[in-house]
C-alpha positions in Angstrom: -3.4 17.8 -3.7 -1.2 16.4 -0.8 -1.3 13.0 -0.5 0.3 10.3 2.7 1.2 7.1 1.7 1.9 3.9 4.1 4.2 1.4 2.9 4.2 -1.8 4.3 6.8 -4.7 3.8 8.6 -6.7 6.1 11.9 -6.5 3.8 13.7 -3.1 5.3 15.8 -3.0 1.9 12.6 -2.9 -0.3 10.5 -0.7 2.1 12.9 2.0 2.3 14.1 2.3 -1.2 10.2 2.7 -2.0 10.0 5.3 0.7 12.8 7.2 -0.7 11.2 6.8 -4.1 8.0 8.2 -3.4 9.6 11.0 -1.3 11.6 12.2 -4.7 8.4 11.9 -6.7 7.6 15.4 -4.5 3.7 14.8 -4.8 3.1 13.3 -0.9 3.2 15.2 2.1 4.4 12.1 3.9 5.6 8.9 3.2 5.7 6.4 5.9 7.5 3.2 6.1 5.8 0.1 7.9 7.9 -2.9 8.3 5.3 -5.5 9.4 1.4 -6.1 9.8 1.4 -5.1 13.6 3.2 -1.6 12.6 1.2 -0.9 9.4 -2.7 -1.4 11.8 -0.8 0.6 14.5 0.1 3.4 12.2 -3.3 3.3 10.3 -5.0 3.8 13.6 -3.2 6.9 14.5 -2.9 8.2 11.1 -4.8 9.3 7.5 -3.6 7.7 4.6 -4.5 8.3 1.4 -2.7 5.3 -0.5 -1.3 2.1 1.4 1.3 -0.1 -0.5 0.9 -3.6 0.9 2.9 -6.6 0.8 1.3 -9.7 1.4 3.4 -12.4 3.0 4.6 -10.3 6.2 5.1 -12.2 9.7 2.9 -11.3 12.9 0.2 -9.8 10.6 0.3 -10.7 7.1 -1.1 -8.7 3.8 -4.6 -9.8 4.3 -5.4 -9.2 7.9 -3.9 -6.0 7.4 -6.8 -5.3 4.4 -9.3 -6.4 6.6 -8.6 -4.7 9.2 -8.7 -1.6 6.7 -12.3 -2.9 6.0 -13.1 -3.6 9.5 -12.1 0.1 11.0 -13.4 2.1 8.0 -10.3 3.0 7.0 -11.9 2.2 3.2 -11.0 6.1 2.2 -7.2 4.5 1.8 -6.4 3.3 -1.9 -4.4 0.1 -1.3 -2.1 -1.2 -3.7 -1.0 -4.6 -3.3 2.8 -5.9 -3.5 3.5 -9.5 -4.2 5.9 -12.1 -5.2 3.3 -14.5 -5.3 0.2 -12.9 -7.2 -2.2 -16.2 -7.7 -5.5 -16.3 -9.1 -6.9 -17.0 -5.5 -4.9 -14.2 -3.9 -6.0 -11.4 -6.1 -10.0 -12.6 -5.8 -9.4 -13.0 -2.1 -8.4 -9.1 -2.3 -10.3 -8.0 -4.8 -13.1 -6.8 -2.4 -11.1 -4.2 -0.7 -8.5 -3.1 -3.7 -8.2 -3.5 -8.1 -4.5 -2.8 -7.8 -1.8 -5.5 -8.1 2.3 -5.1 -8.4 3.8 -8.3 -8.8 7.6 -8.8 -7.1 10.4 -8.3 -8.6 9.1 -4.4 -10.3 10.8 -1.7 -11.4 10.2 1.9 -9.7 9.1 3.5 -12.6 6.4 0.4 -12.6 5.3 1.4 -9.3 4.9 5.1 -9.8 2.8 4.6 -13.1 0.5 2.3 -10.9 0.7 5.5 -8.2 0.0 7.5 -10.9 -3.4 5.6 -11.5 -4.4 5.7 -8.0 -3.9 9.5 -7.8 -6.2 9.9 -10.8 -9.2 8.2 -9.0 -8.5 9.7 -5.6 -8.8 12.8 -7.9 -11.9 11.6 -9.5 -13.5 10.9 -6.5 -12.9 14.2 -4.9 
């Protein structure tokens, strides 16, 4: 299975250490960086992805227009899994209707990948 990935933050640092991460794990066929709201829906409408890692609080577009707009354009078939240094009780009901995966800021790599590693197991299971 050959998965794409979209990840979306606005902090470069963060974006492109996960980017570089998930290109070692050698289980994506791409891994694509997004380093704002406006970028991520632009790269989402020319583009299939299979997993999108989202931060939240982004400027131009933030985390949550960026899900709707996921919603909105049928772009459901992506598995989103949300980044956040600020994971609220409100926040995660807010985007519970478009994803049931949460990362809270600061997280280690390895945390990531074995939240990856969920996601690949129901994009399996749903196949």
């Amino acid at each position: 299975m050959s998965l794409s990935v979209l990840v979306v933050d606005d902090e470069k640092s963060l974006t492109d250490l996960i980017t570089e991460s998930l290109k070692s794990f050698n289980v994506f066929k791409t891994v694509i960086p997004a380093y704002d709201g406006i970028d991520a829906m632009r790269k989402l409408t020319n583009q299939s992805f299979d997993i999108v890692i989202l931060d939240l609080a982004m400027p131009k577009k933030d985390g949550m227009e960026v899900l709707s707009y996921i919603s909105d354009e049928d772009l459901c078939h992506s598995k989103v899994i949300i980044i956040s240094g600020s994971l609220t009780a409100d926040v995660i009901g807010e985007a519970r209707n478009h994803t049931n995966h949460f990362l809270a800021k600061p997280f280690k790599i390895e945390d990531l990948k074995m939240k990856i590693g969920q996601v690949i197991k129901e994009i399996k299971a749903a196949a």
